GROMACS .gro file of C-alpha atoms in nm:
model
  168
    1ARG     CA    1   0.001   0.001   0.002
    2ALA     CA    2   0.139   0.346  -0.101
    3PRO     CA    3   0.191   0.606   0.172
    4ARG     CA    4  -0.071   0.878   0.191
    5ARG     CA    5   0.031   1.229   0.083
    6SER     CA    6  -0.065   1.511   0.310
    7TYR     CA    7  -0.238   1.813   0.160
    8ALA     CA    8   0.011   2.039   0.326
    9CYS     CA    9   0.295   1.911   0.101
   10ALA     CA   10   0.091   1.944  -0.219
   11HIS     CA   11   0.224   2.292  -0.294
   12LEU     CA   12   0.586   2.162  -0.288
   13ALA     CA   13   0.527   1.942  -0.596
   14ALA     CA   14   0.697   2.090  -0.906
   15MET     CA   15   0.487   2.171  -1.211
   16ILE     CA   16   0.588   1.995  -1.528
   17ILE     CA   17   0.606   2.238  -1.823
   18SER     CA   18   0.702   2.110  -2.164
   19LYS     CA   19   1.029   2.237  -2.311
   20ARG     CA   20   0.844   2.376  -2.610
   21ASN     CA   21   0.610   2.588  -2.387
   22ARG     CA   22   0.902   2.700  -2.173
   23ILE     CA   23   1.102   2.813  -2.479
   24GLU     CA   24   0.803   2.995  -2.623
   25VAL     CA   25   0.757   3.197  -2.305
   26TYR     CA   26   1.132   3.260  -2.270
   27LYS     CA   27   1.158   3.379  -2.635
   28TYR     CA   28   0.875   3.620  -2.598
   29LEU     CA   29   1.001   3.758  -2.268
   30PHE     CA   30   1.345   3.812  -2.409
   31LYS     CA   31   1.217   3.969  -2.731
   32GLU     CA   32   0.987   4.214  -2.559
   33GLY     CA   33   1.155   4.261  -2.222
   34VAL     CA   34   0.820   4.268  -2.054
   35LEU     CA   35   0.529   4.026  -2.015
   36TYR     CA   36   0.188   4.045  -1.872
   37ALA     CA   37  -0.047   3.763  -1.753
   38LYS     CA   38  -0.403   3.780  -1.629
   39LYS     CA   39  -0.449   3.633  -1.285
   40ASP     CA   40  -0.656   3.348  -1.416
   41PRO     CA   41  -0.495   3.002  -1.397
   42ASN     CA   42  -0.794   2.851  -1.579
   43LEU     CA   43  -0.743   3.060  -1.893
   44PRO     CA   44  -0.677   2.803  -2.170
   45LYS     CA   45  -0.430   3.012  -2.351
   46HIS     CA   46  -0.221   3.335  -2.291
   47PRO     CA   47  -0.338   3.617  -2.526
   48GLU     CA   48   0.007   3.677  -2.674
   49ILE     CA   49   0.171   3.332  -2.657
   50ASP     CA   50   0.034   2.994  -2.766
   51VAL     CA   51   0.082   2.852  -2.413
   52PRO     CA   52  -0.161   2.793  -2.128
   53ASN     CA   53  -0.180   3.090  -1.899
   54LEU     CA   54  -0.104   2.875  -1.594
   55HIS     CA   55   0.233   2.788  -1.743
   56VAL     CA   56   0.318   3.154  -1.798
   57LEU     CA   57   0.217   3.239  -1.439
   58LYS     CA   58   0.426   2.957  -1.292
   59LEU     CA   59   0.733   3.027  -1.507
   60MET     CA   60   0.721   3.393  -1.408
   61GLN     CA   61   0.669   3.302  -1.046
   62SER     CA   62   0.989   3.095  -1.066
   63PHE     CA   63   1.171   3.384  -1.241
   64LYS     CA   64   1.055   3.628  -0.967
   65SER     CA   65   1.193   3.407  -0.694
   66LYS     CA   66   1.529   3.399  -0.874
   67GLU     CA   67   1.507   3.780  -0.924
   68PHE     CA   68   1.518   3.747  -1.304
   69VAL     CA   69   1.203   3.963  -1.329
   70THR     CA   70   1.033   4.226  -1.122
   71GLU     CA   71   0.655   4.221  -1.080
   72ASN     CA   72   0.385   4.474  -1.053
   73PHE     CA   73   0.026   4.369  -1.000
   74ALA     CA   74  -0.278   4.574  -1.082
   75TRP     CA   75  -0.638   4.507  -1.175
   76ARG     CA   76  -0.602   4.122  -1.182
   77HIS     CA   77  -0.297   4.138  -1.410
   78HIS     CA   78   0.064   4.061  -1.332
   79TYR     CA   79   0.321   4.270  -1.516
   80TYR     CA   80   0.673   4.129  -1.532
   81PHE     CA   81   0.983   4.325  -1.629
   82LEU     CA   82   1.307   4.155  -1.718
   83THR     CA   83   1.610   4.241  -1.498
   84ASN     CA   84   1.978   4.241  -1.610
   85GLU     CA   85   2.025   3.902  -1.443
   86GLY     CA   86   1.725   3.769  -1.632
   87ILE     CA   87   1.861   3.896  -1.960
   88GLU     CA   88   2.191   3.716  -1.895
   89TYR     CA   89   2.016   3.392  -1.798
   90LEU     CA   90   1.786   3.393  -2.106
   91ARG     CA   91   2.067   3.487  -2.334
   92GLU     CA   92   2.258   3.178  -2.207
   93TYR     CA   93   1.954   2.951  -2.206
   94LEU     CA   94   1.843   3.045  -2.558
   95SER     CA   95   2.201   3.061  -2.693
   96LEU     CA   96   2.172   3.410  -2.815
   97PRO     CA   97   2.465   3.646  -2.906
   98ALA     CA   98   2.534   3.954  -2.699
   99GLU     CA   99   2.421   4.186  -2.984
  100ILE     CA  100   2.059   4.086  -2.947
  101VAL     CA  101   1.881   4.279  -2.672
  102PRO     CA  102   1.523   4.301  -2.553
  103ALA     CA  103   1.293   4.566  -2.707
  104THR     CA  104   1.295   4.764  -2.384
  105LEU     CA  105   1.664   4.831  -2.412
  106LYS     CA  106   1.660   4.941  -2.771
  107LYS     CA  107   1.684   5.314  -2.837
  108ALA     CA  108   1.389   5.455  -3.036
  109ALA     CA  109   1.487   5.668  -3.339
  110ARG     CA  110   1.406   6.031  -3.264
  111PRO     CA  111   1.255   6.248  -3.539
  112ALA     CA  112   1.474   6.533  -3.658
  113ALA     CA  113   1.388   6.876  -3.515
  114PRO     CA  114   1.169   7.089  -3.747
  115ALA     CA  115   1.321   7.379  -3.936
  116GLY     CA  116   1.238   7.724  -3.821
  117GLY     CA  117   1.351   7.986  -3.587
  118PRO     CA  118   1.221   8.136  -3.267
  119GLY     CA  119   0.864   8.276  -3.294
  120GLU     CA  120   0.737   8.017  -3.539
  121ARG     CA  121   0.475   7.781  -3.415
  122ASP     CA  122   0.609   7.443  -3.302
  123ALA     CA  123   0.326   7.203  -3.395
  124ARG     CA  124   0.459   6.918  -3.183
  125ARG     CA  125   0.436   7.100  -2.858
  126GLY     CA  126   0.135   7.319  -2.945
  127GLY     CA  127   0.324   7.638  -2.865
  128TYR     CA  128   0.563   7.888  -3.018
  129GLY     CA  129   0.941   7.861  -3.038
  130GLY     CA  130   1.161   8.073  -2.814
  131ASP     CA  131   0.965   8.395  -2.837
  132ARG     CA  132   0.689   8.380  -2.572
  133ASP     CA  133   0.530   8.718  -2.667
  134GLY     CA  134   0.391   8.561  -2.984
  135TYR     CA  135   0.107   8.389  -2.802
  136ARG     CA  136   0.033   8.652  -2.548
  137GLY     CA  137  -0.115   8.894  -2.801
  138ASP     CA  138  -0.127   9.268  -2.756
  139ARG     CA  139  -0.083   9.342  -2.390
  140GLY     CA  140  -0.181   9.708  -2.427
  141ASP     CA  141  -0.167   9.923  -2.110
  142ARG     CA  142  -0.255   9.651  -1.860
  143LYS     CA  143  -0.035   9.605  -1.556
  144GLU     CA  144   0.174   9.293  -1.550
  145GLY     CA  145  -0.038   9.002  -1.421
  146ALA     CA  146  -0.357   9.213  -1.387
  147ALA     CA  147  -0.706   9.060  -1.445
  148PRO     CA  148  -0.914   9.167  -1.745
  149GLY     CA  149  -1.098   9.502  -1.717
  150GLY     CA  150  -1.450   9.369  -1.653
  151TYR     CA  151  -1.350   9.118  -1.383
  152ALA     CA  152  -1.502   9.193  -1.041
  153PRO     CA  153  -1.496   8.896  -0.800
  154ARG     CA  154  -1.776   8.862  -0.543
  155PHE     CA  155  -1.740   8.661  -0.226
  156GLN     CA  156  -2.042   8.535  -0.033
  157GLY     CA  157  -2.060   8.338   0.291
  158GLY     CA  158  -1.861   8.337   0.608
  159GLY     CA  159  -1.504   8.280   0.515
  160GLY     CA  160  -1.541   7.930   0.359
  161TYR     CA  161  -1.663   7.742   0.666
  162GLY     CA  162  -1.978   7.534   0.633
  163ARG     CA  163  -2.257   7.615   0.394
  164GLY     CA  164  -2.254   7.991   0.455
  165ALA     CA  165  -2.539   8.222   0.555
  166PRO     CA  166  -2.887   8.191   0.399
  167PRO     CA  167  -2.940   8.424   0.104
  168SER     CA  168  -3.066   8.767   0.205
   0.00000   0.00000   0.00000
């Protein structure tokens, strides 16, 4: 007769994940540098990878314990970010050269600055170049920082405490 297993030790059993699934998750994580997974172990497939969501969750749980990823959790989703140690591990595991880096480490090409001098409208920022007076219009004889001519504020109530006095 086989010995009985206690339920307390059930969490110690390792999960068997096929090598194909493991490599698919590792490739995706290395390529993107980030990975998300919904907190739903019963989801039949991860939305981005053709692997059961439970396998993704368990592989990332393992990576988190080894400090290969950092984790943020919000709105029933886990967000995993690859660390430098994780990059080194995956590069060695997947036999990748040092020139290949995750998308999060690649520099984005910046567009060239538009031609034009100060005072010309810069469409990207929605403002004017270096000359600020271009958008202020004619300031006339107003004092610096003064309110418009017809502005007359009225204050009612007792200094902002409670609902104030009843209308008179």
